[in-house]
Coordinates of N, CA and C in Angstrom, one line a residue:
M1 N 32.7 -15.3 -1.6 CA 33.5 -14.7 -0.7 C 34.5 -15.6 -0.1
Q2 N 34.1 -16.8 0.3 CA 35.0 -17.8 0.9 C 36.1 -18.2 -0.1
G3 N 35.8 -18.3 -1.4 CA 36.8 -18.7 -2.4 C 37.8 -17.6 -2.4
H4 N 37.4 -16.3 -2.3 CA 38.3 -15.2 -2.4 C 39.3 -15.2 -1.2
I5 N 38.8 -15.5 0.0 CA 39.6 -15.6 1.2 C 40.6 -16.8 1.1
G6 N 40.1 -17.9 0.6 CA 41.0 -19.0 0.4 C 42.1 -18.7 -0.5
E7 N 41.8 -18.0 -1.6 CA 42.9 -17.6 -2.5 C 43.9 -16.7 -1.9
D8 N 43.4 -15.7 -1.0 CA 44.3 -14.8 -0.4 C 45.2 -15.6 0.6
V9 N 44.6 -16.5 1.4 CA 45.4 -17.3 2.3 C 46.4 -18.1 1.5
G10 N 46.0 -18.7 0.4 CA 47.0 -19.5 -0.4 C 48.1 -18.6 -0.9
K11 N 47.8 -17.4 -1.2 CA 48.9 -16.5 -1.7 C 49.8 -16.1 -0.6
V12 N 49.3 -15.9 0.6 CA 50.1 -15.6 1.8 C 51.1 -16.8 2.0
R13 N 50.5 -18.0 2.0 CA 51.4 -19.2 2.2 C 52.4 -19.4 1.1
S14 N 52.1 -19.0 -0.1 CA 53.0 -19.3 -1.2 C 54.1 -18.3 -1.3
Q15 N 54.0 -17.2 -0.5 CA 55.1 -16.2 -0.6 C 56.4 -16.7 0.0
P16 N 57.5 -16.5 -0.7 CA 58.8 -17.0 -0.2 C 59.2 -16.3 1.1
E17 N 59.8 -17.1 1.9 CA 60.4 -16.5 3.1 C 61.7 -15.8 2.8
I18 N 61.9 -14.6 3.3 CA 63.1 -13.8 3.0 C 64.0 -14.0 4.2
S19 N 65.2 -14.5 3.9 CA 66.1 -14.8 5.0 C 66.8 -13.5 5.4
P20 N 67.2 -13.3 6.7 CA 67.8 -12.1 7.1 C 69.2 -11.8 6.5
E21 N 69.8 -12.8 5.9 CA 71.1 -12.6 5.3 C 71.1 -11.8 4.0
I22 N 69.9 -11.9 3.4 CA 69.7 -11.2 2.1 C 69.5 -9.7 2.3
A23 N 70.1 -8.9 1.6 CA 69.9 -7.4 1.8 C 68.5 -7.1 1.3
P24 N 67.9 -6.0 1.9 CA 66.6 -5.6 1.5 C 66.4 -5.4 0.0
D25 N 67.4 -4.8 -0.7 CA 67.2 -4.6 -2.1 C 67.2 -5.9 -2.9
E26 N 68.1 -6.9 -2.4 CA 68.1 -8.2 -3.0 C 66.8 -8.9 -2.8
A27 N 66.3 -8.8 -1.5 CA 65.1 -9.5 -1.2 C 63.9 -9.1 -2.1
S28 N 63.8 -7.8 -2.3 CA 62.7 -7.3 -3.1 C 62.9 -7.8 -4.6
G29 N 64.1 -7.9 -5.0 CA 64.4 -8.4 -6.4 C 64.0 -9.9 -6.5
V30 N 64.4 -10.7 -5.4 CA 64.1 -12.1 -5.4 C 62.6 -12.3 -5.4
L31 N 61.9 -11.4 -4.5 CA 60.5 -11.5 -4.4 C 59.8 -11.3 -5.8
E32 N 60.3 -10.2 -6.5 CA 59.7 -9.9 -7.7 C 59.9 -11.0 -8.8
E33 N 61.1 -11.6 -8.8 CA 61.4 -12.6 -9.7 C 60.5 -13.8 -9.5
E34 N 60.5 -14.3 -8.2 CA 59.6 -15.4 -7.9 C 58.2 -15.2 -8.2
H35 N 57.8 -13.9 -7.9 CA 56.4 -13.6 -8.1 C 56.1 -13.6 -9.6
D36 N 57.0 -13.1 -10.4 CA 56.8 -13.0 -11.8 C 56.7 -14.5 -12.4
D37 N 57.6 -15.4 -11.9 CA 57.5 -16.7 -12.3 C 56.2 -17.4 -12.0
Q38 N 55.8 -17.2 -10.7 CA 54.6 -17.9 -10.2 C 53.3 -17.4 -10.8
H39 N 53.3 -16.1 -11.1 CA 52.0 -15.4 -11.4 C 52.1 -14.7 -12.8
A40 N 52.8 -15.3 -13.7 CA 52.9 -14.7 -15.0 C 51.6 -14.6 -15.7
E41 N 50.7 -15.6 -15.5 CA 49.5 -15.6 -16.2 C 48.4 -14.7 -15.6
E42 N 48.7 -14.1 -14.4 CA 47.7 -13.3 -13.7 C 47.6 -11.8 -14.2
G43 N 48.4 -11.4 -15.0 CA 48.3 -10.0 -15.5 C 49.7 -9.3 -15.6
S44 N 49.6 -8.0 -15.9 CA 50.9 -7.3 -16.1 C 51.6 -6.9 -14.8
T45 N 52.8 -6.4 -14.9 CA 53.5 -6.1 -13.7 C 52.9 -5.0 -12.9
E46 N 52.3 -4.0 -13.6 CA 51.6 -2.9 -12.9 C 50.4 -3.4 -12.1
E47 N 49.8 -4.5 -12.6 CA 48.7 -5.0 -11.8 C 49.2 -5.8 -10.6
R48 N 50.3 -6.4 -10.7 CA 50.8 -7.3 -9.6 C 51.5 -6.5 -8.5
I49 N 52.0 -5.3 -8.8 CA 52.8 -4.5 -7.8 C 51.9 -4.2 -6.7
P50 N 50.6 -3.7 -6.9 CA 49.8 -3.3 -5.7 C 49.5 -4.4 -4.8
R51 N 49.6 -5.6 -5.3 CA 49.4 -6.8 -4.5 C 50.5 -6.9 -3.4
H52 N 51.7 -6.5 -3.8 CA 52.8 -6.7 -2.9 C 53.2 -5.5 -2.1
V53 N 52.9 -4.3 -2.7 CA 53.3 -3.1 -2.1 C 52.1 -2.3 -1.7
H54 N 51.8 -2.1 -0.4 CA 50.7 -1.4 0.1 C 51.0 0.1 0.1
P55 N 50.0 0.9 -0.1 CA 50.2 2.4 0.0 C 50.8 2.7 1.4
G56 N 51.7 3.6 1.4 CA 52.3 4.0 2.7 C 53.3 3.1 3.2
S57 N 53.6 1.9 2.6 CA 54.6 1.0 3.1 C 55.9 1.2 2.3
S58 N 57.0 1.1 2.9 CA 58.2 1.3 2.1 C 58.6 0.0 1.5
S59 N 58.9 0.0 0.2 CA 59.3 -1.2 -0.5 C 60.7 -1.6 0.0
E60 N 61.4 -0.8 0.8 CA 62.7 -1.2 1.2 C 62.7 -2.1 2.4
N61 N 61.5 -2.2 3.1 CA 61.5 -3.0 4.3 C 60.4 -4.1 4.1
P62 N 60.7 -5.2 3.5 CA 59.7 -6.3 3.2 C 59.1 -6.9 4.5
H63 N 59.8 -6.8 5.6 CA 59.3 -7.4 6.9 C 58.1 -6.6 7.3
V64 N 58.1 -5.3 7.2 CA 57.0 -4.4 7.6 C 55.9 -4.7 6.6
E65 N 56.2 -4.7 5.4 CA 55.2 -5.0 4.3 C 54.5 -6.3 4.6
S66 N 55.3 -7.3 4.9 CA 54.7 -8.7 5.1 C 53.8 -8.7 6.3
S67 N 54.2 -8.0 7.4 CA 53.4 -8.0 8.6 C 52.1 -7.2 8.4
E68 N 52.2 -6.1 7.7 CA 51.0 -5.4 7.4 C 50.0 -6.2 6.5
R69 N 50.6 -6.9 5.6 CA 49.8 -7.8 4.7 C 49.1 -8.9 5.6
R70 N 49.9 -9.5 6.5 CA 49.4 -10.5 7.3 C 48.3 -10.0 8.2
E71 N 48.5 -8.7 8.8 CA 47.4 -8.1 9.6 C 46.2 -7.9 8.8
G72 N 46.4 -7.4 7.5 CA 45.2 -7.2 6.6 C 44.5 -8.5 6.3
R73 N 45.3 -9.5 6.1 CA 44.7 -10.8 5.8 C 44.0 -11.4 7.0
M74 N 44.6 -11.2 8.2 CA 44.0 -11.7 9.4 C 42.7 -10.9 9.6
S75 N 42.7 -9.6 9.3 CA 41.5 -8.8 9.5 C 40.4 -9.3 8.5
D76 N 40.8 -9.6 7.3 CA 39.8 -10.2 6.3 C 39.3 -11.5 6.8
I77 N 40.2 -12.4 7.3 CA 39.8 -13.7 7.8 C 38.9 -13.5 9.0
A78 N 39.2 -12.6 9.9 CA 38.3 -12.4 11.1 C 36.9 -11.9 10.6
T79 N 36.9 -11.0 9.6 CA 35.6 -10.5 9.1 C 34.9 -11.6 8.5
A80 N 35.6 -12.5 7.7 CA 34.9 -13.6 7.1 C 34.4 -14.6 8.1
V81 N 35.1 -14.8 9.2 CA 34.6 -15.7 10.3 C 33.4 -15.1 10.9
K82 N 33.4 -13.8 11.2 CA 32.2 -13.1 11.7 C 31.0 -13.3 10.8
L83 N 31.3 -13.1 9.5 CA 30.2 -13.2 8.6 C 29.6 -14.7 8.5
V84 N 30.6 -15.6 8.6 CA 30.1 -17.0 8.6 C 29.3 -17.3 9.8
K85 N 29.8 -16.8 11.0 CA 29.1 -17.0 12.2 C 27.7 -16.3 12.2
A86 N 27.6 -15.1 11.6 CA 26.3 -14.5 11.4 C 25.4 -15.3 10.6
V87 N 25.9 -15.8 9.5 CA 25.1 -16.7 8.6 C 24.7 -17.9 9.3
E88 N 25.6 -18.5 10.1 CA 25.3 -19.7 10.9 C 24.2 -19.4 11.9
D89 N 24.3 -18.2 12.6 CA 23.2 -17.8 13.5 C 21.9 -17.6 12.8
D90 N 21.9 -17.0 11.7 CA 20.7 -16.8 10.9 C 20.1 -18.1 10.5
A91 N 21.0 -19.1 10.1 CA 20.5 -20.4 9.6 C 19.9 -21.1 10.8
K92 N 20.5 -21.0 12.0 CA 19.9 -21.6 13.2 C 18.6 -21.0 13.5
A93 N 18.4 -19.7 13.4 CA 17.2 -19.0 13.6 C 16.1 -19.5 12.6
V94 N 16.5 -19.6 11.4 CA 15.6 -20.1 10.3 C 15.2 -21.5 10.6
A95 N 16.2 -22.3 11.1 CA 15.8 -23.7 11.4 C 14.9 -23.8 12.6
G96 N 15.1 -22.9 13.6 CA 14.2 -22.9 14.7 C 12.8 -22.5 14.3
S97 N 12.7 -21.5 13.4 CA 11.4 -21.0 12.9 C 10.7 -22.2 12.1
L98 N 11.5 -22.9 11.3 CA 10.9 -24.0 10.6 C 10.5 -25.1 11.5
V99 N 11.2 -25.3 12.6 CA 10.8 -26.4 13.5 C 9.5 -25.9 14.2
G100 N 9.4 -24.6 14.5 CA 8.1 -24.1 15.1 C 7.0 -24.2 14.1
L101 N 7.3 -23.8 12.9 CA 6.2 -23.9 11.8 C 5.8 -25.3 11.6
F102 N 6.7 -26.3 11.5 CA 6.3 -27.6 11.3 C 5.6 -28.2 12.5
S103 N 5.9 -27.8 13.7 CA 5.3 -28.2 14.9 C 3.8 -27.7 14.9
S104 N 3.6 -26.4 14.6 CA 2.3 -25.9 14.6 C 1.5 -26.5 13.4
L105 N 2.1 -26.8 12.3 CA 1.4 -27.5 11.2 C 1.0 -28.9 11.6
Q106 N 1.9 -29.6 12.3 CA 1.6 -30.9 12.7 C 0.4 -30.9 13.7
S107 N 0.4 -29.9 14.7 CA -0.7 -29.9 15.6 C -2.0 -29.5 14.9
A108 N -1.9 -28.6 13.9 CA -3.1 -28.3 13.1 C -3.6 -29.5 12.3
L109 N -2.7 -30.2 11.7 CA -3.1 -31.4 11.0 C -3.7 -32.4 11.9
S110 N -3.2 -32.5 13.1 CA -3.7 -33.5 14.1 C -5.1 -33.1 14.5
E111 N -5.3 -31.8 14.7 CA -6.7 -31.4 15.0 C -7.7 -31.6 13.9
V112 N -7.2 -31.3 12.7 CA -8.1 -31.5 11.5 C -8.4 -33.0 11.4
T113 N -7.4 -33.9 11.6 CA -7.6 -35.3 11.5 C -8.6 -35.8 12.5
G114 N -8.4 -35.3 13.8 CA -9.3 -35.7 14.8 C -10.7 -35.2 14.5
S115 N -10.9 -34.0 14.0 CA -12.2 -33.5 13.6 C -12.8 -34.4 12.5
S116 N -12.0 -34.8 11.5 CA -12.4 -35.6 10.4 C -12.9 -37.0 11.0
V117 N -12.1 -37.5 11.9 CA -12.5 -38.8 12.5 C -13.8 -38.7 13.2
D118 N -14.0 -37.6 14.0 CA -15.2 -37.4 14.7 C -16.4 -37.3 13.7
H119 N -16.2 -36.5 12.7 CA -17.2 -36.3 11.7 C -17.6 -37.6 11.0
M120 N -16.6 -38.4 10.7 CA -16.9 -39.7 10.1 C -17.7 -40.6 11.0
K121 N -17.3 -40.6 12.3 CA -18.1 -41.4 13.3 C -19.5 -40.9 13.4
C122 N -19.7 -39.6 13.4 CA -21.1 -39.0 13.5 C -21.8 -39.4 12.2
H123 N -21.2 -39.3 11.1 CA -21.8 -39.6 9.8 C -22.2 -41.1 9.8
S124 N -21.3 -41.9 10.3 CA -21.6 -43.4 10.3 C -22.8 -43.7 11.2
E125 N -22.8 -43.1 12.4 CA -23.9 -43.3 13.3 C -25.2 -42.8 12.7
A126 N -25.2 -41.6 12.0 CA -26.4 -41.1 11.4 C -26.9 -42.0 10.3
A127 N -25.9 -42.5 9.5 CA -26.3 -43.4 8.4 C -26.8 -44.7 8.9
G128 N -26.3 -45.2 10.0 CA -26.8 -46.4 10.7 C -28.2 -46.2 11.2
L129 N -28.5 -45.1 11.8 CA -29.8 -44.8 12.3 C -30.8 -44.6 11.2
L130 N -30.4 -43.9 10.1 CA -31.2 -43.7 9.0 C -31.5 -45.1 8.3
Q131 N -30.5 -45.9 8.2 CA -30.8 -47.3 7.6 C -31.8 -48.1 8.5
D132 N -31.6 -48.0 9.8 CA -32.6 -48.7 10.7 C -34.0 -48.2 10.5
A133 N -34.1 -46.8 10.5 CA -35.4 -46.2 10.3 C -36.0 -46.6 9.0
S134 N -35.2 -46.6 7.9 CA -35.7 -46.9 6.6 C -36.1 -48.4 6.5
I135 N -35.4 -49.3 7.2 CA -35.8 -50.7 7.2 C -37.1 -50.9 8.0
D136 N -37.2 -50.2 9.1 CA -38.4 -50.2 9.9 C -39.6 -49.7 9.1
A137 N -39.4 -48.5 8.4 CA -40.5 -47.9 7.6 C -40.8 -48.9 6.5
A138 N -39.9 -49.5 5.8 CA -40.2 -50.5 4.7 C -41.0 -51.6 5.3
A139 N -40.6 -52.1 6.5 CA -41.4 -53.3 7.0 C -42.8 -52.8 7.3
K140 N -43.0 -51.7 7.9 CA -44.4 -51.2 8.2 C -45.1 -50.9 7.0
G141 N -44.5 -50.4 5.9 CA -45.1 -50.2 4.7 C -45.6 -51.5 4.0
Q142 N -44.7 -52.5 4.1 CA -45.1 -53.8 3.6 C -46.3 -54.4 4.4
R143 N -46.3 -54.2 5.7 CA -47.5 -54.7 6.5 C -48.8 -54.0 6.1
F144 N -48.6 -52.7 5.8 CA -49.8 -51.9 5.4 C -50.3 -52.3 4.0
I145 N -49.4 -52.6 3.1 CA -49.8 -53.1 1.8 C -50.5 -54.4 1.9
N146 N -49.9 -55.3 2.7 CA -50.5 -56.6 2.9 C -51.9 -56.5 3.5
A147 N -52.1 -55.6 4.5 CA -53.4 -55.3 5.1 C -54.4 -54.8 4.0
C148 N -53.9 -53.9 3.2 CA -54.8 -53.4 2.1 C -55.2 -54.5 1.1
L149 N -54.3 -55.4 0.8 CA -54.6 -56.5 -0.1 C -55.7 -57.4 0.5
R150 N -55.5 -57.7 1.8 CA -56.5 -58.6 2.5 C -57.9 -57.9 2.5
L151 N -57.9 -56.6 2.8 CA -59.1 -55.8 2.9 C -59.8 -55.8 1.5
N152 N -59.0 -55.7 0.4 CA -59.5 -55.8 -0.9 C -60.2 -57.1 -1.2
E153 N -59.5 -58.2 -0.8 CA -60.1 -59.5 -1.0 C -61.4 -59.7 -0.2
E154 N -61.4 -59.2 1.0 CA -62.6 -59.3 1.8 C -63.7 -58.4 1.2
M155 N -63.3 -57.3 0.7 CA -64.3 -56.4 0.0 C -65.0 -57.0 -1.2
K156 N -64.2 -57.9 -1.9 CA -64.8 -58.6 -3.0 C -65.9 -59.5 -2.6
S157 N -65.7 -60.2 -1.5 CA -66.8 -61.1 -1.0 C -67.9 -60.3 -0.4
V158 N -67.6 -59.1 0.1 CA -68.7 -58.2 0.6 C -69.5 -57.7 -0.6
G159 N -68.8 -57.5 -1.7 CA -69.5 -57.1 -3.0 C -70.5 -58.1 -3.4
N160 N -70.0 -59.4 -3.4 CA -71.0 -60.5 -3.8 C -72.2 -60.5 -2.8
L161 N -71.9 -60.3 -1.5 CA -73.0 -60.3 -0.5 C -73.9 -59.1 -0.8
A162 N -73.3 -58.0 -1.1 CA -74.2 -56.8 -1.4 C -75.0 -57.0 -2.6
A163 N -74.5 -57.7 -3.6 CA -75.3 -58.0 -4.8 C -76.4 -58.9 -4.5
Q164 N -76.1 -59.9 -3.6 CA -77.2 -60.8 -3.2 C -78.2 -60.1 -2.3
L165 N -77.8 -59.2 -1.5 CA -78.8 -58.4 -0.7 C -79.6 -57.5 -1.6
K166 N -79.0 -57.0 -2.6 CA -79.8 -56.2 -3.5 C -80.8 -57.0 -4.2
A167 N -80.5 -58.2 -4.7 CA -81.4 -59.0 -5.3 C -82.5 -59.5 -4.3
L168 N -82.2 -59.8 -3.1 CA -83.1 -60.1 -2.1 C -84.1 -59.0 -1.8
R169 N -83.5 -57.8 -1.7 CA -84.4 -56.6 -1.5 C -85.4 -56.4 -2.6
Q170 N -85.0 -56.6 -3.9 CA -85.9 -56.5 -5.0 C -87.0 -57.6 -4.8
V171 N -86.6 -58.8 -4.4 CA -87.6 -59.8 -4.2 C -88.6 -59.4 -3.1
V172 N -88.1 -58.9 -2.0 CA -88.9 -58.4 -0.9 C -89.8 -57.3 -1.4
D173 N -89.3 -56.4 -2.1 CA -90.1 -55.3 -2.6 C -91.2 -55.8 -3.5
Q174 N -91.0 -56.7 -4.4 CA -92.0 -57.3 -5.2 C -93.1 -58.0 -4.4
F175 N -92.6 -58.7 -3.4 CA -93.5 -59.4 -2.5 C -94.4 -58.4 -1.8
E176 N -93.9 -57.4 -1.3 CA -94.7 -56.4 -0.6 C -95.7 -55.8 -1.6
Y177 N -95.2 -55.5 -2.7 CA -96.1 -54.9 -3.7 C -97.3 -55.8 -4.0
H178 N -97.0 -57.0 -4.3 CA -98.1 -58.0 -4.6 C -98.9 -58.2 -3.4
A179 N -98.3 -58.3 -2.3 CA -99.1 -58.6 -1.0 C -100.0 -57.4 -0.8
S180 N -99.5 -56.2 -1.0 CA -100.4 -55.1 -0.7 C -101.5 -54.9 -1.7
R181 N -101.4 -55.4 -2.8 CA -102.4 -55.4 -3.8 C -103.4 -56.5 -3.6
S182 N -102.9 -57.6 -3.1 CA -103.8 -58.8 -3.0 C -104.5 -58.7 -1.6
L183 N -104.0 -58.3 -0.7 CA -104.6 -58.3 0.7 C -105.4 -57.0 0.8
P184 N -106.6 -57.2 1.5 CA -107.4 -56.0 1.7 C -106.8 -55.0 2.7
R185 N -107.2 -53.9 2.6 CA -106.6 -52.9 3.5 C -107.3 -53.0 4.8
L186 N -106.6 -52.8 5.7 CA -107.1 -52.9 7.1 C -107.5 -51.6 7.6

């Protein structure tokens, strides 16, 4: 749309000025000749005439035609300016919405980051406590294993002592047996 308006403004500026000394019939002839020279590539004469003669305007008074054209062009320009202003206002509203969206996104990301940091601290503390507990449990387990090994060594010597006691008991039993047979009963 902007390109179309620019073309229309360029056409208005490129129209020749009609001096008051030229008669109205001569002016329209000059206008048509210059227009034909300038815009020969734009189409046939029938297509070009509506551009210069508006419905209801007299072709005998080019000043009226020119002012009507200018008013129409100014109206088009005013409409275009209003449209551009509306687009600009919409763009500002969209920019404001984007600023709000990015602001809320930033605060949400900040909260998530804070929660993640807190979670990592909690995890680190829990891992540290678990590591301390596992080291303590491993030390206690090692002490228990060492105690079991010492008890096993002591039980080996007790086993030898038990074997000796068993042999001694057999000797005592034999002694009693022989003594009870040899000695008279009381």
